[in-house]
PDB file of C-alpha atoms in Angstrom:
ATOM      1  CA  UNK A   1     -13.295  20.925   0.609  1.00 44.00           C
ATOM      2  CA  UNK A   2     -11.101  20.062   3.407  1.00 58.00           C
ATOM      3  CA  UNK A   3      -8.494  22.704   5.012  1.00 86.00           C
ATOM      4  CA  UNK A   4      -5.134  22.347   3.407  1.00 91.00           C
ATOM      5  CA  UNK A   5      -2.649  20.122   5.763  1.00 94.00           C
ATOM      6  CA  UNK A   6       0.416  22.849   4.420  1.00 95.00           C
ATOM      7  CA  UNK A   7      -0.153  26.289   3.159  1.00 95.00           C
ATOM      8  CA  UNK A   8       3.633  27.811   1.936  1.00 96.00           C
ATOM      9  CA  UNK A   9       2.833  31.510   0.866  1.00 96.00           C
ATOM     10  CA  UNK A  10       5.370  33.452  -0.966  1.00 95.00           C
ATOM     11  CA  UNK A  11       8.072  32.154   1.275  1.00 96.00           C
ATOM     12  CA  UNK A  12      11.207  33.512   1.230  1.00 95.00           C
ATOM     13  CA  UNK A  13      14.847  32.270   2.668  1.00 94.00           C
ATOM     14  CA  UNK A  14      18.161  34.153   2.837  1.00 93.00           C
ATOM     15  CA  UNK A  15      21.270  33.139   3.832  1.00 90.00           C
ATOM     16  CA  UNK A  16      24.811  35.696   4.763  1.00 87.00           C
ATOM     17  CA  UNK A  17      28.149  34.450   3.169  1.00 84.00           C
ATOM     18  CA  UNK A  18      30.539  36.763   4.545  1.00 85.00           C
ATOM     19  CA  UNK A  19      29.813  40.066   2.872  1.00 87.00           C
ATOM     20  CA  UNK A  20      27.542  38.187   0.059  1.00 90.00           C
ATOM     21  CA  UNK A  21      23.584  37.318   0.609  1.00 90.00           C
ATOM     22  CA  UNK A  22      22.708  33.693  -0.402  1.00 89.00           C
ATOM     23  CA  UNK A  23      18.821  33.294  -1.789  1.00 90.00           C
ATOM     24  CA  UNK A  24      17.373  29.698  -1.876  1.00 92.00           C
ATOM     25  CA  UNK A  25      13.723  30.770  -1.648  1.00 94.00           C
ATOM     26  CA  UNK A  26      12.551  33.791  -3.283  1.00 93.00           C
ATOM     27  CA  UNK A  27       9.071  34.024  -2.531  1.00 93.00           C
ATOM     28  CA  UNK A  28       7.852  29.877  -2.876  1.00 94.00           C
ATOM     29  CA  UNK A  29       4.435  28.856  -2.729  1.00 96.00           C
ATOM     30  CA  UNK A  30       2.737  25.767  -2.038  1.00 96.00           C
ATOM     31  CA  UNK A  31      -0.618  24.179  -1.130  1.00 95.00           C
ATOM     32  CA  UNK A  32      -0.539  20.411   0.475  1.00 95.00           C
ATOM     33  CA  UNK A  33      -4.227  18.842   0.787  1.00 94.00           C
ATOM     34  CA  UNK A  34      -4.984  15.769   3.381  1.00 93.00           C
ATOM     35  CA  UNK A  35      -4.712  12.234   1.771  1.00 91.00           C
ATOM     36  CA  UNK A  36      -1.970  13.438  -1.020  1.00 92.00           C
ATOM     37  CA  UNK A  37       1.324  12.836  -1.603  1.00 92.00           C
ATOM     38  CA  UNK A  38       3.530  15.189  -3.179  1.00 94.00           C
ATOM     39  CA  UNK A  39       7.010  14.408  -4.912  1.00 94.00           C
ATOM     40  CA  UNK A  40       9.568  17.433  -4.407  1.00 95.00           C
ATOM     41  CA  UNK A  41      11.949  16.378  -7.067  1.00 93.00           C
ATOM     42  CA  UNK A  42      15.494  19.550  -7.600  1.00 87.00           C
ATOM     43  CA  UNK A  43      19.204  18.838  -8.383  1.00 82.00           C
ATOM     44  CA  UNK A  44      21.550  18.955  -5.108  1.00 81.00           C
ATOM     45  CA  UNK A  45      21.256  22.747  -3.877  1.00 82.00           C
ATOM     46  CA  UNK A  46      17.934  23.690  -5.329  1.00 85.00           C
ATOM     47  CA  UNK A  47      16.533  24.348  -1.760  1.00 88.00           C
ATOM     48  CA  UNK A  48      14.956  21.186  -1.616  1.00 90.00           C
ATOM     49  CA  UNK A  49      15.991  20.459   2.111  1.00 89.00           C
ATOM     50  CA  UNK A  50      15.289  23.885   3.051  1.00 93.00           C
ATOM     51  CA  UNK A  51      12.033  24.539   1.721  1.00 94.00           C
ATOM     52  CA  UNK A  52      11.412  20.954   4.130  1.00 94.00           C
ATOM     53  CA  UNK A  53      12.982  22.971   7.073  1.00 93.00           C
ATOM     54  CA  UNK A  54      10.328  25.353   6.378  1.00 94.00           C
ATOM     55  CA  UNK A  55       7.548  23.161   6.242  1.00 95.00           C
ATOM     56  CA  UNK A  56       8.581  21.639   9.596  1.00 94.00           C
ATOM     57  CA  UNK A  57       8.961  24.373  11.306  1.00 95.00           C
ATOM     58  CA  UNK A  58      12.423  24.159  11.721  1.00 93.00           C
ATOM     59  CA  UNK A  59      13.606  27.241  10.526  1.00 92.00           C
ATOM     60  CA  UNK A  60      11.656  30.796   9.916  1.00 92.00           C
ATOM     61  CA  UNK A  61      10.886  32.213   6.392  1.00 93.00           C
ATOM     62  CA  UNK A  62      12.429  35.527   6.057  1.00 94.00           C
ATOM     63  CA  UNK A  63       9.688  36.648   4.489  1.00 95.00           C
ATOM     64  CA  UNK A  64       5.886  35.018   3.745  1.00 95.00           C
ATOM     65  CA  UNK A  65       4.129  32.387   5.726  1.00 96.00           C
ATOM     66  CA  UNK A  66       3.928  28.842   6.179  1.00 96.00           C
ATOM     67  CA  UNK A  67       0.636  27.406   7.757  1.00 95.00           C
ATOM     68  CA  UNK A  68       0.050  24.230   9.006  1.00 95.00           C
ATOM     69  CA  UNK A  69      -3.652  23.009   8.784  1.00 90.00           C
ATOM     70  CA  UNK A  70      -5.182  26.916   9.374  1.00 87.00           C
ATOM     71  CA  UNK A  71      -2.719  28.219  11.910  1.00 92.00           C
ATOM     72  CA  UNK A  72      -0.317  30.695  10.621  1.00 94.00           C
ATOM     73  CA  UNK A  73       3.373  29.958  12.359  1.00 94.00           C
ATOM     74  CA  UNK A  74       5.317  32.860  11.160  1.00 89.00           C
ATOM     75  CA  UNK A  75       4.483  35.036  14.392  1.00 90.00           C
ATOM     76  CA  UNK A  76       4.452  31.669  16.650  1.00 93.00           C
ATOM     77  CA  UNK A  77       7.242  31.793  19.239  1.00 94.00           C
ATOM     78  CA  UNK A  78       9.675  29.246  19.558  1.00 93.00           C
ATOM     79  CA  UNK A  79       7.860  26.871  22.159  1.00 94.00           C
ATOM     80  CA  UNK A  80       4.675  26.747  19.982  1.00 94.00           C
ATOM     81  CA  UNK A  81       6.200  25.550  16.924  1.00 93.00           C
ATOM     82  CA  UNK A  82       8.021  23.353  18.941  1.00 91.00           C
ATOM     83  CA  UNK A  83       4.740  22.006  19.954  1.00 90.00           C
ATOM     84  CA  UNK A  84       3.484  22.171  17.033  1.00 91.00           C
ATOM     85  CA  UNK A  85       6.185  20.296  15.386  1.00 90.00           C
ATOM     86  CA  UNK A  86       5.837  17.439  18.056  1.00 87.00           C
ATOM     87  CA  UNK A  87       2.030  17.004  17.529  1.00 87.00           C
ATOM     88  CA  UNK A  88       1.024  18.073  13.898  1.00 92.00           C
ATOM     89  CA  UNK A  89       4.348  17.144  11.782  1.00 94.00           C
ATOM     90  CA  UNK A  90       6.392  13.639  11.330  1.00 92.00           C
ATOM     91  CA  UNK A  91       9.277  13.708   9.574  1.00 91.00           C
ATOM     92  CA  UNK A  92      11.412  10.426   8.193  1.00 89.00           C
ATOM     93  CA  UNK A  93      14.973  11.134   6.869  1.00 83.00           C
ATOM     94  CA  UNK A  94      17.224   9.491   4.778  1.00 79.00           C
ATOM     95  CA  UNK A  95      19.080   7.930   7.622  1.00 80.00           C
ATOM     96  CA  UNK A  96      16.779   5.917  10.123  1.00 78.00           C
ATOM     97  CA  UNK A  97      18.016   7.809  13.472  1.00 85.00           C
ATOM     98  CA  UNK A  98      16.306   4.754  15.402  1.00 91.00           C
ATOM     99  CA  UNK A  99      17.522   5.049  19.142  1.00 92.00           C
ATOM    100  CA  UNK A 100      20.353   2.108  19.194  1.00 92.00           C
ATOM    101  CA  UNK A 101      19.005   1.011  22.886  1.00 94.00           C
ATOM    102  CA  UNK A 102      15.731   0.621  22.187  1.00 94.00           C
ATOM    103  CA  UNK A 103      13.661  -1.995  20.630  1.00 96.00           C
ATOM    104  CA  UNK A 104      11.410  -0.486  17.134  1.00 96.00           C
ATOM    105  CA  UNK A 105       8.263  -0.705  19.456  1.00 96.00           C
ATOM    106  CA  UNK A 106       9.887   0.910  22.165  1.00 96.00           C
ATOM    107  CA  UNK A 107      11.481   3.384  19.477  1.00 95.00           C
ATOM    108  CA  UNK A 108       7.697   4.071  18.064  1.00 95.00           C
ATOM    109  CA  UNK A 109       6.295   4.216  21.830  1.00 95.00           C
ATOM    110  CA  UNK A 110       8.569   7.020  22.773  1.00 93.00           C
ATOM    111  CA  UNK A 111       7.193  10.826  20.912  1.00 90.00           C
ATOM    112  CA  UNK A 112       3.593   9.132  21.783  1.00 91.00           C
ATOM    113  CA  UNK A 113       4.582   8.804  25.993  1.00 92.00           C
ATOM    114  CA  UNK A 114       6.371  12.297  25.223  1.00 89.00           C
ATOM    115  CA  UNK A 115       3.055  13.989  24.292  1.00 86.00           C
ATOM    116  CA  UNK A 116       1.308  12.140  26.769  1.00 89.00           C
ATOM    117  CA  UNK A 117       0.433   8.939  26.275  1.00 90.00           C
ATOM    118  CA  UNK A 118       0.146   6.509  28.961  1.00 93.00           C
ATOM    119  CA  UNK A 119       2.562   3.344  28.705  1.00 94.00           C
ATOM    120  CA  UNK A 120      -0.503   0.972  27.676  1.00 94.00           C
ATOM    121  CA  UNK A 121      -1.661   3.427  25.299  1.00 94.00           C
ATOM    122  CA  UNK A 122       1.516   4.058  23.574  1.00 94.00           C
ATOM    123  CA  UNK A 123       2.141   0.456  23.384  1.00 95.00           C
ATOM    124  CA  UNK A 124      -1.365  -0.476  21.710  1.00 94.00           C
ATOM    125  CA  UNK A 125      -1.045   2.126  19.229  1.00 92.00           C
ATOM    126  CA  UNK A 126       2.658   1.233  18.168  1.00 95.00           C
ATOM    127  CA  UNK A 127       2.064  -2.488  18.335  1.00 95.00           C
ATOM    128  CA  UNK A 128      -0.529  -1.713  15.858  1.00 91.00           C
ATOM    129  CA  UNK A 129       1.043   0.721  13.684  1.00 90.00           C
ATOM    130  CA  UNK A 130       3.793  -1.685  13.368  1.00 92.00           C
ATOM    131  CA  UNK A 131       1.628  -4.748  12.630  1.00 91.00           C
ATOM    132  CA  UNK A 132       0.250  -2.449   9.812  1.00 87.00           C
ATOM    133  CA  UNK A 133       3.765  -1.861   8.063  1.00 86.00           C
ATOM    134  CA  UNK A 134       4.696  -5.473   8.434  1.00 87.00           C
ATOM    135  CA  UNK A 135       6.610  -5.865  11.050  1.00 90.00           C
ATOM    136  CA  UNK A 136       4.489  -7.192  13.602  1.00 91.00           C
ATOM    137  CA  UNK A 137       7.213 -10.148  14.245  1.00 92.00           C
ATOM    138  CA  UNK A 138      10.043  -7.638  14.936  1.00 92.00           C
ATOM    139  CA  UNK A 139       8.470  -5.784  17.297  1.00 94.00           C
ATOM    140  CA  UNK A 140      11.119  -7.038  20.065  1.00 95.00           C
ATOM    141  CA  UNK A 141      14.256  -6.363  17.565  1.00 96.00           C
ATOM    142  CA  UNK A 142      16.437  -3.247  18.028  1.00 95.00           C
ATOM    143  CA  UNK A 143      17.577  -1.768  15.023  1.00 93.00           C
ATOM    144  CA  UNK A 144      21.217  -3.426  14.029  1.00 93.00           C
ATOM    145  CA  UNK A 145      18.486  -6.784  14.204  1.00 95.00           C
ATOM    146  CA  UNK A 146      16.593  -5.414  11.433  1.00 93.00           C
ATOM    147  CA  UNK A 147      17.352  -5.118   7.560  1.00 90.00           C
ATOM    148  CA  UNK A 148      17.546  -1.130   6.193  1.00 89.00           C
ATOM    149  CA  UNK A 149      14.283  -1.343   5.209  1.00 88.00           C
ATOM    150  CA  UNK A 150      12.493  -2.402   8.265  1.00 91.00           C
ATOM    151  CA  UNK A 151      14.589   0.073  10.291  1.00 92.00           C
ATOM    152  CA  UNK A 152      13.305   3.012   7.546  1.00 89.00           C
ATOM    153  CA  UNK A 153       9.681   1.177   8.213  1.00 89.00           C
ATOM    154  CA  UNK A 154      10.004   1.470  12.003  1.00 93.00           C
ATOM    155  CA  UNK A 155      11.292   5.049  11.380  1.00 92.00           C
ATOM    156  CA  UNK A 156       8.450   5.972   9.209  1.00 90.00           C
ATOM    157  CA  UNK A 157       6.180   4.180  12.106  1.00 91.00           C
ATOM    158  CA  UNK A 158       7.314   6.483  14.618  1.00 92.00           C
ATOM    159  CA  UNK A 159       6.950   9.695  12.409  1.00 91.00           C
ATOM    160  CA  UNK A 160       3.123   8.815  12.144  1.00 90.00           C
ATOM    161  CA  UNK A 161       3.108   7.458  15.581  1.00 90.00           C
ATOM    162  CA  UNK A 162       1.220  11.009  17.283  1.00 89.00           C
ATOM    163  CA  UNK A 163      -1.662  11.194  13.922  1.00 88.00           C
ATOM    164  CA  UNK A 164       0.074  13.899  12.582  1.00 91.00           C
ATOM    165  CA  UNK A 165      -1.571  15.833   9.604  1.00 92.00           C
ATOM    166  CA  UNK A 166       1.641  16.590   8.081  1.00 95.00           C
ATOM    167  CA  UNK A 167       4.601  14.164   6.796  1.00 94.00           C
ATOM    168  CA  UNK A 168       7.549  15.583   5.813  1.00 95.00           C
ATOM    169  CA  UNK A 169      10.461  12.691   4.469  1.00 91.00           C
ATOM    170  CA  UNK A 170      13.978  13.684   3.138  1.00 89.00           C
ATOM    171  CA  UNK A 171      15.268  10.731   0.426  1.00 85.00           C
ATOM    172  CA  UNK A 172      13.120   8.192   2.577  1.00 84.00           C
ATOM    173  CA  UNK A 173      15.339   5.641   0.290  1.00 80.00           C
ATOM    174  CA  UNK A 174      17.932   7.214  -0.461  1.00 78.00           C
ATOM    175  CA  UNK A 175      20.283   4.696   1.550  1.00 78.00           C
ATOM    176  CA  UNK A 176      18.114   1.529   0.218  1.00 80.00           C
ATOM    177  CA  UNK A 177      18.514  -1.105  -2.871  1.00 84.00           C
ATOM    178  CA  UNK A 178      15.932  -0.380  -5.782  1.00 84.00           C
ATOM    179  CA  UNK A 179      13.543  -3.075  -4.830  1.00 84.00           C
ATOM    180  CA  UNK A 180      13.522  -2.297  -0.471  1.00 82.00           C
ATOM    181  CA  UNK A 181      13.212   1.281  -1.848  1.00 84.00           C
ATOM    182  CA  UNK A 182       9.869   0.275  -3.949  1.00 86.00           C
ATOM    183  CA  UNK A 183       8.380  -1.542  -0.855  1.00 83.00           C
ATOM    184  CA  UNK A 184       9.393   1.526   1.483  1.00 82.00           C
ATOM    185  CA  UNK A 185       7.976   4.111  -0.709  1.00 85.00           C
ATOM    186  CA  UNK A 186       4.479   1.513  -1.705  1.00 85.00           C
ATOM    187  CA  UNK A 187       4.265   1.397   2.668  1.00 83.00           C
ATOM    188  CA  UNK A 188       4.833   5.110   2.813  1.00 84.00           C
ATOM    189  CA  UNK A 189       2.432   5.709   0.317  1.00 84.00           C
ATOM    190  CA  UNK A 190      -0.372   3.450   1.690  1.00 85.00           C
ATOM    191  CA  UNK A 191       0.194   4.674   4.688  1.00 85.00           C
ATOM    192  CA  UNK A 192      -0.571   8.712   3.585  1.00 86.00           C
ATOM    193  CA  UNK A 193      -4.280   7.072   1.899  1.00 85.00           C
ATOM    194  CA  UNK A 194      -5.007   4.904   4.789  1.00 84.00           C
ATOM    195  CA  UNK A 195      -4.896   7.636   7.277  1.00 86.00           C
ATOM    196  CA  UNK A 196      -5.334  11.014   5.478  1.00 89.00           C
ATOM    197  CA  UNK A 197      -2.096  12.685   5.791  1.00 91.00           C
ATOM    198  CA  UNK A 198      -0.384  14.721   3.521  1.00 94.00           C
ATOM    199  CA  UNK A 199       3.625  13.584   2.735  1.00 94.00           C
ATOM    200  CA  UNK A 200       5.922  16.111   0.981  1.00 95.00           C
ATOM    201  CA  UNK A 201       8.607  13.882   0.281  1.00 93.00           C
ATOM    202  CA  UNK A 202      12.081  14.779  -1.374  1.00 92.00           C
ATOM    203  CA  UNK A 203      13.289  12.182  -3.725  1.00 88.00           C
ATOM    204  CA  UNK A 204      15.734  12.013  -6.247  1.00 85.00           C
ATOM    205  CA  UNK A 205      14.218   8.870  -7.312  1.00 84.00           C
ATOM    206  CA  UNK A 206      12.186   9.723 -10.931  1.00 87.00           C
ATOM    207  CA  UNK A 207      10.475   6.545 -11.431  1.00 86.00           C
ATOM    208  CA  UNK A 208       9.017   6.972  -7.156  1.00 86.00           C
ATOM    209  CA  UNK A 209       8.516  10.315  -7.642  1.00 90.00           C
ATOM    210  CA  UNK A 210       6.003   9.445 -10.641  1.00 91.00           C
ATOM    211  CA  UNK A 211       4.193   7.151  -8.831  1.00 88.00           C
ATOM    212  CA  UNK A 212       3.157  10.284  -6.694  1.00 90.00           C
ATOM    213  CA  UNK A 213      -0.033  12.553  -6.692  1.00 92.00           C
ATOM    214  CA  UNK A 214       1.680  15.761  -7.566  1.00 94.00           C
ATOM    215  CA  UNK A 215       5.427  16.311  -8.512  1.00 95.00           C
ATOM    216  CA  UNK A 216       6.946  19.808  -7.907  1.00 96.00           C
ATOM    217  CA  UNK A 217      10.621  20.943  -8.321  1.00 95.00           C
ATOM    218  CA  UNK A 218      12.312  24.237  -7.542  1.00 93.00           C
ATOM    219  CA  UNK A 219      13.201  26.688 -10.052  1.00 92.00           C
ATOM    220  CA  UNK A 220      15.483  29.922  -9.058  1.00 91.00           C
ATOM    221  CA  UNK A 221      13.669  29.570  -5.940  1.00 91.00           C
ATOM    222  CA  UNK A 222      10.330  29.096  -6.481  1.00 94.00           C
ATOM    223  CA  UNK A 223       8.114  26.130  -6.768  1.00 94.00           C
ATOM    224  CA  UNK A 224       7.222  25.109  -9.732  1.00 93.00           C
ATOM    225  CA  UNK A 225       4.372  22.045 -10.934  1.00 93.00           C
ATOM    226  CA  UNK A 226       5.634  19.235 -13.077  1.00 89.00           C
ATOM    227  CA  UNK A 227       3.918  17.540 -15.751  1.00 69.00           C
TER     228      UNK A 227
END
């Protein structure tokens, strides 16, 4: 069998309030496999978008370890993850954070010439990655040109845009109409199958979240498997 894209291993996150100790995760586990897309459906203040900050790399587990691919990060110092983060992890959030300026191939160009790409490199691969979420024609447009779902479509383009093995997305439609949030997800989803990824993506959304390989919630803390 393949490595595991995310390994989360009795990982734990505390917060201080004052005099108080906040616990979101008390020791949460879970195992992401390459090609699979997993639903992470909790209520507001479950933990849901810190158990993504731990996935990403974003914050440290007070306890436990998170490993991306087969490479513990617990002990990683700050520059690695970062590094890691930039090659081995996209993330799409529920607001596009497109780069006003900038065109949506320019927008996807940009983390590829930041890890190293050269110009005609970076603009082949985006050009193509854009073509394949169906917006080859908008290619030129900056983002207040494009609808909310192409601008979450260019967003979700640029997460994917350095062949990461790791997709982490945060209510990918939260801010979209029912039927732009079906064709968002059905692109997201393609996407994760065409390419081998794994996506851990928060949703609220029951009837998306269904649709999904695997659906997990949190539960005082921990992960737990849905039905």
């Amino acid at each position: 069998m393949a490595d595991s894209a995310l390994v989360l291993d009795g990982v734990e996150r505390h917060y201080k309030q004052g005099e108080s100790t906040l616990t979101i995760l008390r020791g949460a586990s879970l195992t992401l496999w390459p090609g699979q897309s997993v639903a992470l459906v909790a209520p507001s203040g479950a933990g849901k978008s810190t158990l993504l900050h731990m996935a990403g790399l974003l914050e440290r587990p007070d306890k436990g370890e998170v490993m991306i691919g087969d490479e513990p990060t617990a002990a990683m110092n700050d520059s690695a993850r970062t590094a890691m983060r930039r090659t081995r992890i996209g993330f799409v959030y529920q607001a596009h954070h497109l780069l006003a300026e900038f065109s949506a191939l320019e927008n996807v160009m940009m983390p590829q010439m930041i890890n190293g790409l050269t110009r005609p490199e970076a603009t082949k691969r985006a050009t193509e990655l854009l073509a394949y979420l169906g917006l080859g024609q908008r290619v030129s447009h900056r983002p207040a040109e494009l609808s909310g779902g192409e601008q979450q479509r260019v967003a979700i383009a640029r997460a994917v845009a350095n062949a990461p093995g790791l997709l982490l997305a945060d209510e990918p439609t939260g801010n979209l109409d029912p039927k732009t949030a079906d064709h968002v997800f059905e692109t997201l989803t393609t996407l994760v199958k065409a390419t081998g990824l794994a996506a851990l993506i928060a949703t609220h959304n029951l009837d998306l979240a269904a649709r999904m390989d695997r659906r997990v919630t949190l539960a005082d803390g921990v992960v737990v498997e849905m039905g």
